Structures are given as C-alpha cells and as structure tokens.
PDB file of C-alpha atoms and ligand atoms in Angstrom:
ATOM      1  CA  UNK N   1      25.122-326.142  74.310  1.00 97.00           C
ATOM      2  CA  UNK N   2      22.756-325.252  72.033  1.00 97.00           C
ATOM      3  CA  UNK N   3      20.257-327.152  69.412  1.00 97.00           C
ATOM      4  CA  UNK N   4      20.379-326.753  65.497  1.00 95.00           C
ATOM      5  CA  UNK N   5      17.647-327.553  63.223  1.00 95.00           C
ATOM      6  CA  UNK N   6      17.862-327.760  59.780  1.00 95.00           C
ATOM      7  CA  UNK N   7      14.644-328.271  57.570  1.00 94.00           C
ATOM      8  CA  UNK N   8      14.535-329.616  54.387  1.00 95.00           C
ATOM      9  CA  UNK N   9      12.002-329.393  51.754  1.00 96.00           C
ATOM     10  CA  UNK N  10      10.923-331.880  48.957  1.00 98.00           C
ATOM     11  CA  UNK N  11       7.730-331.903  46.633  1.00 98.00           C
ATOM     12  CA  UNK N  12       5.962-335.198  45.694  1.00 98.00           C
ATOM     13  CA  UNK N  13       4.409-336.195  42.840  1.00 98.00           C
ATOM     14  CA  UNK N  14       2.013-339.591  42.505  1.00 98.00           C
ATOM     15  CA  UNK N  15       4.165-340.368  39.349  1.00 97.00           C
ATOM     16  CA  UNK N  16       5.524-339.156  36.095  1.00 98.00           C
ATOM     17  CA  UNK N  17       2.464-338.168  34.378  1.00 97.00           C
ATOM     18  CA  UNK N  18       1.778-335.996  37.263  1.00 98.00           C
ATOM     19  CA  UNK N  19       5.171-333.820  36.221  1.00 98.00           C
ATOM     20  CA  UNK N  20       5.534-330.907  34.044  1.00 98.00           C
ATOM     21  CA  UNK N  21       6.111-331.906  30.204  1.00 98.00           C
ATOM     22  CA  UNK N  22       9.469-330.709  29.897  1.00 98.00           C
ATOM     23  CA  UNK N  23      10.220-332.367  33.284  1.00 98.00           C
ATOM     24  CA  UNK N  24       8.877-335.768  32.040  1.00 98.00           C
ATOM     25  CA  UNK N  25      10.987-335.718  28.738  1.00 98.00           C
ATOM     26  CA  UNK N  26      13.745-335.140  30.761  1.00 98.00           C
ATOM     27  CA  UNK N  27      12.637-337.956  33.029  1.00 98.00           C
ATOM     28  CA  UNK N  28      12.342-340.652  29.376  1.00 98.00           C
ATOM     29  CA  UNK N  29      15.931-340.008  28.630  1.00 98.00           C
ATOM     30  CA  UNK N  30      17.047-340.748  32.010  1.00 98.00           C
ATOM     31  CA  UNK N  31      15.028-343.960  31.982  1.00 98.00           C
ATOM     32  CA  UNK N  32      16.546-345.116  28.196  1.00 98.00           C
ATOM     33  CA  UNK N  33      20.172-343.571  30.028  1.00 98.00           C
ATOM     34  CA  UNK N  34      19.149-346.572  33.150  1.00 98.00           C
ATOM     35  CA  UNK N  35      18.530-349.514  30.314  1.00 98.00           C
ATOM     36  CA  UNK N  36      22.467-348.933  28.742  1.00 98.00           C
ATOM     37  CA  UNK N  37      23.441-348.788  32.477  1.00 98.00           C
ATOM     38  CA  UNK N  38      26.545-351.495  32.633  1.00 98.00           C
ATOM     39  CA  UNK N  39      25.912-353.377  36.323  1.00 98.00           C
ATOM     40  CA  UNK N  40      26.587-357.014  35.929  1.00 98.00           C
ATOM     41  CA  UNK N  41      27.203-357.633  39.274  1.00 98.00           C
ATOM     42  CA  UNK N  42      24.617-355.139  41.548  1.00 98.00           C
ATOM     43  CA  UNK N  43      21.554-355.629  39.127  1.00 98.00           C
ATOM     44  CA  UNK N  44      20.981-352.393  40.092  1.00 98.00           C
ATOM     45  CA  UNK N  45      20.463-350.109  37.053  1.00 98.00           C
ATOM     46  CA  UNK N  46      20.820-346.186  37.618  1.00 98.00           C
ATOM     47  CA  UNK N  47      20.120-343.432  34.607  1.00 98.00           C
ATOM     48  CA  UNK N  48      20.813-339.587  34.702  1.00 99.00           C
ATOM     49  CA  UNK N  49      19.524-337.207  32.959  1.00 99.00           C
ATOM     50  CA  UNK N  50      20.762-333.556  32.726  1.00 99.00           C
ATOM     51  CA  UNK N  51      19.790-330.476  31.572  1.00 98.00           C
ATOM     52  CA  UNK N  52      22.307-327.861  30.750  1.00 98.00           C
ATOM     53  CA  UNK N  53      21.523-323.889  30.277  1.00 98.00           C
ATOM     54  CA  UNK N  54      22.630-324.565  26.544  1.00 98.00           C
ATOM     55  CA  UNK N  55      20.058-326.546  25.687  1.00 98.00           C
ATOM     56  CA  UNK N  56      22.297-329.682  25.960  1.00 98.00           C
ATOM     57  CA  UNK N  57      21.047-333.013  27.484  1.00 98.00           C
ATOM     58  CA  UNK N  58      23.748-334.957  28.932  1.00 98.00           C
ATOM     59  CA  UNK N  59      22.818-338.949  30.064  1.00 98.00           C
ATOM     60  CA  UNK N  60      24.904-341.209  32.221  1.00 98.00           C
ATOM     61  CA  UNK N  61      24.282-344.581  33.532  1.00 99.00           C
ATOM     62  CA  UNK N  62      26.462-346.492  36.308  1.00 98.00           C
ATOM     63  CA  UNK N  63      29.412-348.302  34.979  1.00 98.00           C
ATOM     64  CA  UNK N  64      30.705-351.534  37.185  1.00 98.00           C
ATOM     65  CA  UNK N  65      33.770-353.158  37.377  1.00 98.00           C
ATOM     66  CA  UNK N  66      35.255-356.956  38.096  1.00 98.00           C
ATOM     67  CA  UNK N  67      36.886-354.661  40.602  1.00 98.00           C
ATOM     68  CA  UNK N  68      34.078-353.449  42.602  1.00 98.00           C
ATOM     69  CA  UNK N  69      35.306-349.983  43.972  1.00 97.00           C
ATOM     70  CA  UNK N  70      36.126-348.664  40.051  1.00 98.00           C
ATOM     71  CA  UNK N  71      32.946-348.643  39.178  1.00 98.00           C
ATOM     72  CA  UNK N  72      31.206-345.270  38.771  1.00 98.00           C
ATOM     73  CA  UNK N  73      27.478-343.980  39.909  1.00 98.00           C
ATOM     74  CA  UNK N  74      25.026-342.622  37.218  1.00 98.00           C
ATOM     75  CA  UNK N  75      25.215-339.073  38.630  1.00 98.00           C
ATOM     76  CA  UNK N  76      28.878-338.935  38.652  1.00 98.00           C
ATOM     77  CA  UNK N  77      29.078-340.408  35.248  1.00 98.00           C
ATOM     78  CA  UNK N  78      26.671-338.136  33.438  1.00 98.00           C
ATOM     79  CA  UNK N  79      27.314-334.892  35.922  1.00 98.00           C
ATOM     80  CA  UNK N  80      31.525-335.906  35.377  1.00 98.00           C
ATOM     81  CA  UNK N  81      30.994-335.544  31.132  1.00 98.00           C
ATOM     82  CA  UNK N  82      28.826-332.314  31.568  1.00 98.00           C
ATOM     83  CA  UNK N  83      31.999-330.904  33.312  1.00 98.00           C
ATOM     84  CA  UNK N  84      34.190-332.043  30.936  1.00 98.00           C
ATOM     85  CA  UNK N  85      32.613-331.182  27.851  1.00 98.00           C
ATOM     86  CA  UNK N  86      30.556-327.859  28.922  1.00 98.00           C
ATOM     87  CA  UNK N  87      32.930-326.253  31.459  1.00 98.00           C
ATOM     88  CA  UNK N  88      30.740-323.197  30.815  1.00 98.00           C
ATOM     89  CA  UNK N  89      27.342-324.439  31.042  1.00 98.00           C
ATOM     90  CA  UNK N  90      25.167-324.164  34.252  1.00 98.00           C
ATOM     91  CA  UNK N  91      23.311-327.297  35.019  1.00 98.00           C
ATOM     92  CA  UNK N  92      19.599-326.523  35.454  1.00 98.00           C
ATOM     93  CA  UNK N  93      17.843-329.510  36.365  1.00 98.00           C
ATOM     94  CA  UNK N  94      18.722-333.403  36.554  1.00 98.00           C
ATOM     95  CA  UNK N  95      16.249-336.525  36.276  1.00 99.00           C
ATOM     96  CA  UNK N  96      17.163-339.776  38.097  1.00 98.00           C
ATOM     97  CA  UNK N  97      16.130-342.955  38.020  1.00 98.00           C
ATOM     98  CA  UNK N  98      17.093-346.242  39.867  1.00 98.00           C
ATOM     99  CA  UNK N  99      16.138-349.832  40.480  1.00 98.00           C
ATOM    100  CA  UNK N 100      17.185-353.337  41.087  1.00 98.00           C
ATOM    101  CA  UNK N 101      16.185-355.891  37.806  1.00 96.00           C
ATOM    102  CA  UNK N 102      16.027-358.419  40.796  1.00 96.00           C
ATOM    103  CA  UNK N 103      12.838-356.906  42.333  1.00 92.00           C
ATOM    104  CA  UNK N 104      11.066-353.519  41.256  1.00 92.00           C
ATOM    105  CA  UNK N 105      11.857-350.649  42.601  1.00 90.00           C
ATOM    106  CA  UNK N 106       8.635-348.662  43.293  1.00 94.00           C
ATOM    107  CA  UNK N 107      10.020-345.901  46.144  1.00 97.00           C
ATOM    108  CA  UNK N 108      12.037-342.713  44.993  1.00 98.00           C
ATOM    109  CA  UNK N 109      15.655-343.255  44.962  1.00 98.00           C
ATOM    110  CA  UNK N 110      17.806-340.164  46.303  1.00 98.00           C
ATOM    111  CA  UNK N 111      21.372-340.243  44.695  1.00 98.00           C
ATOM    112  CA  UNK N 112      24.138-341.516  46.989  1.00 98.00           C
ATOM    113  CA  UNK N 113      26.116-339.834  49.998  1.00 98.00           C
ATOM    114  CA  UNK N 114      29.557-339.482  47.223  1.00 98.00           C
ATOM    115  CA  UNK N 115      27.190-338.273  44.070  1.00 98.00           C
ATOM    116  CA  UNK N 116      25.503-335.710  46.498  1.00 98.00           C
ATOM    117  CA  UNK N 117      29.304-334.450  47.533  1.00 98.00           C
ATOM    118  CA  UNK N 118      30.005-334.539  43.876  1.00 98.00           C
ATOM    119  CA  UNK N 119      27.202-332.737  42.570  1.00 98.00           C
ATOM    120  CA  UNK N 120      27.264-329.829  45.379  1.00 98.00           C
ATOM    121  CA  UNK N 121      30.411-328.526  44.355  1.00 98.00           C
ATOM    122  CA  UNK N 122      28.871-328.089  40.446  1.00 98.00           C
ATOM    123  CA  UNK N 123      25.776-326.517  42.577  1.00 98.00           C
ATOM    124  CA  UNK N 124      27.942-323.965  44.332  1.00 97.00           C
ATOM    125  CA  UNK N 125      30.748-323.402  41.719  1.00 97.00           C
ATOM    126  CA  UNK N 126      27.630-321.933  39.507  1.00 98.00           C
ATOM    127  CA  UNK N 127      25.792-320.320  41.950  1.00 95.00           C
ATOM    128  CA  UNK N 128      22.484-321.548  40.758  1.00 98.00           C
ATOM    129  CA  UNK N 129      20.482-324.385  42.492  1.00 98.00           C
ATOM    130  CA  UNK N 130      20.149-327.446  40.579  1.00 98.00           C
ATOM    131  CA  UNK N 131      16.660-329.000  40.604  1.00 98.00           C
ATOM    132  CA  UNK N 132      16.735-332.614  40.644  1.00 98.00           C
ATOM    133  CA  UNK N 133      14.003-335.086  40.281  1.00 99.00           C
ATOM    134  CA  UNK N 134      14.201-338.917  41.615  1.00 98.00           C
ATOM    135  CA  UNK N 135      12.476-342.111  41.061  1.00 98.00           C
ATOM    136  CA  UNK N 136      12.364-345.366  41.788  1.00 98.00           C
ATOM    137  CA  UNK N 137      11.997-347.824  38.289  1.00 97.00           C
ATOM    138  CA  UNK N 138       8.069-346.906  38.791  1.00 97.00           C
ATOM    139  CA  UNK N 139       5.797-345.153  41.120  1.00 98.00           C
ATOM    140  CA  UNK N 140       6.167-341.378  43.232  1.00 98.00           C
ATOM    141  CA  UNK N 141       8.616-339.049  42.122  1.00 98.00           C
ATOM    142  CA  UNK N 142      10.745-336.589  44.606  1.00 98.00           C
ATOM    143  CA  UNK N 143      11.932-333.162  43.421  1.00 98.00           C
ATOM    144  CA  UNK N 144      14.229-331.491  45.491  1.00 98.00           C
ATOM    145  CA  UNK N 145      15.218-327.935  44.303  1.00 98.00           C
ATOM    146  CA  UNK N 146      18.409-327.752  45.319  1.00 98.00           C
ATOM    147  CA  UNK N 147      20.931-330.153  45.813  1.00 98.00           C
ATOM    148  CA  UNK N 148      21.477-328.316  49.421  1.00 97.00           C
ATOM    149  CA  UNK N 149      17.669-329.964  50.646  1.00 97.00           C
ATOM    150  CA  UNK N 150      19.725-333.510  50.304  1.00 98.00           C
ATOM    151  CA  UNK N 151      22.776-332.620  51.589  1.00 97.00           C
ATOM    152  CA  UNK N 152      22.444-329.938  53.997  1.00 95.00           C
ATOM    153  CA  UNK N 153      25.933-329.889  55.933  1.00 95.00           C
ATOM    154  CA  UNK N 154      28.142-329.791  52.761  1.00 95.00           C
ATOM    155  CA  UNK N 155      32.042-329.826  53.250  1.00 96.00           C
ATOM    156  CA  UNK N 156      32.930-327.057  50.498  1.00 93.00           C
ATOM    157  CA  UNK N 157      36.041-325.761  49.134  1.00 93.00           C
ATOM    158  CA  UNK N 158      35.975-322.643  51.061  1.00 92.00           C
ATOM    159  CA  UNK N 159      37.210-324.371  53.755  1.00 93.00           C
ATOM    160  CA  UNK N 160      40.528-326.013  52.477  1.00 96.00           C
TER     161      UNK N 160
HETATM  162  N1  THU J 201      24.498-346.335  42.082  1.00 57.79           N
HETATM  163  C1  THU J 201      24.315-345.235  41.291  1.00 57.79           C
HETATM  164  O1  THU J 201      24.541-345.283  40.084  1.00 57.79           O
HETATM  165  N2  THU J 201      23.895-344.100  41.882  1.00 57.79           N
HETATM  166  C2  THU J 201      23.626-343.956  43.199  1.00 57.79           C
HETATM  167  O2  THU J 201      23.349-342.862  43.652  1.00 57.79           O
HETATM  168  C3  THU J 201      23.641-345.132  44.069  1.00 57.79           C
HETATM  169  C4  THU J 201      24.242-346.346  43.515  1.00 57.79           C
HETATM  170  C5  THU J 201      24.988-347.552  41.474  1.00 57.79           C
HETATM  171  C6  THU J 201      26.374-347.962  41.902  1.00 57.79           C
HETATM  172  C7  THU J 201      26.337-349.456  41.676  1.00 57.79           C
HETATM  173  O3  THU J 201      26.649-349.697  40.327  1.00 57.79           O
HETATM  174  C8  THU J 201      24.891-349.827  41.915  1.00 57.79           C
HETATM  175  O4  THU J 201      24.139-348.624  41.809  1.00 57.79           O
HETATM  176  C9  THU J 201      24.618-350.467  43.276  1.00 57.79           C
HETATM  177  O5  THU J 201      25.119-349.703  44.311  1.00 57.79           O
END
C-alpha cells in the first residue's frame, strides 16, 4: 500500500475590487446573469459568466423546474450554450456567483460536483486550462486556474 497526495492550489482575493479590471467586468455580468436566474423553489440564485477566445461573453443562470431534477445549474446552462453556439471557441476564463435570497451569502461558492464533471471535459477537449473565479453574493473571491485544482480525480473520456 502506498499513500497519494494530491495538492491543490487556489488564490484569494478580499473581494471584487481587489480583482483585475477585466476580471471584475467579467465578474458584473455574471452577477446581472444571477438576478434573471429562474429558482422559485431553492431561492438560491446562481450566475455564470464566460469568456470565450473570440471575444464572446456567454451568461447563464440556473433554471428550476416544478419537477425538481430538470432543472439546470448556472455553469451547465451558460458552459452548455457556449458549446452549442461556439463549437470552436476555447473558453478562457469563467466568473461565478451564488447565493441564497433567504440569507446572504458572504463565503465563495465552488460550482457543484455535476458542473465540475461537466466543465472538465470542455477543459480537456481544448487543452487549455480554464480559469474560473467564485463568489459568494458578497465578500472573498476564489480563483482557481484550472478546473483540475477543483476536481482533481476526473473520470475522462479516455477511459471509455
Ligand atoms: N446551483 C447552480 O446553479 N450551480 C451550482 O453549482 C450549485 C447549485 C443551483 C441549482 C439549484 O437551482 C439551486 O442552485 C440550489 O441547488
């Protein structure tokens, strides 16, 4: 038997104003993307952001449904119409933002076990890490360069 130990990295930053400009814009469109968000029954509002190497910006929000399992995360929403509409397009950075409208959200808010699957496979199909940035409604914001720091041990095509 032997021991493995992965390490993963994040930065921290106090708060928005503490990010790079282009970062931050990125960042306001995710947080108007979190106010369309459609979540009648979690109160919990999610926007995406996402940056494309084409100079498109892509936003999602989470979509719920009277039939709780059809509903749809931010992450996959937004990452899901990137896909479809810019097959070609690498994905160079995405902005997150979450929170409950039942009691604020001040922590940093890493996307979900099934958006992290989802967005790993756009990560390794382009070969190019995707740099993703994550708040809570208000307060410190996480940047992970690579979706690999959040998911280390990624189930991947190459093995079907
Ligand atoms: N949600 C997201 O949009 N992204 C995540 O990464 C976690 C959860 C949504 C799904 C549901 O509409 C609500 O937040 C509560 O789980």
């Amino acid at each position: 038997m032997k021991i493995k130990k992965i390490e993963t990295q994040f930065e921290v930053y106090d708060d928005v104003n503490e990010l790079p400009k282009d970062v931050s814009e990125l960042m306001a469109e995710a947080v108007k993307a979190r106010l369309r968000a459609y979540a009648p029954y979690s109160k919990f509002l999610v926007g995406a952001a996402i940056l494309l190497d084409n100079g498109e910006i892509i936003t999602g929000n989470n979509q719920e449904n009277a039939a709780y399992p059809s509903g749809l995360c931010a992450e996959r929403t937004a990452i899901y119409y990137a896909g479809s509409q810019y097959p070609e397009a690498k994905i160079i950075r995405m902005a997150l933002i979450a929170g409950s409208v039942k009691n604020k959200t001040t922590m940093p808010i890493p996307p979900c076990g099934a958006c992290r699957q989802a967005i790993s496979e756009y990560e390794i199909n382009q070969d190019l890490p995707i740099d993703i940035y994550f708040m809570g409604e208000s307060g410190e914001v996480m940047r992970s360069k690579s979706l690999s720091n959040l998911l280390p041990l990624v189930f991947e095509k190459s093995v079907l």
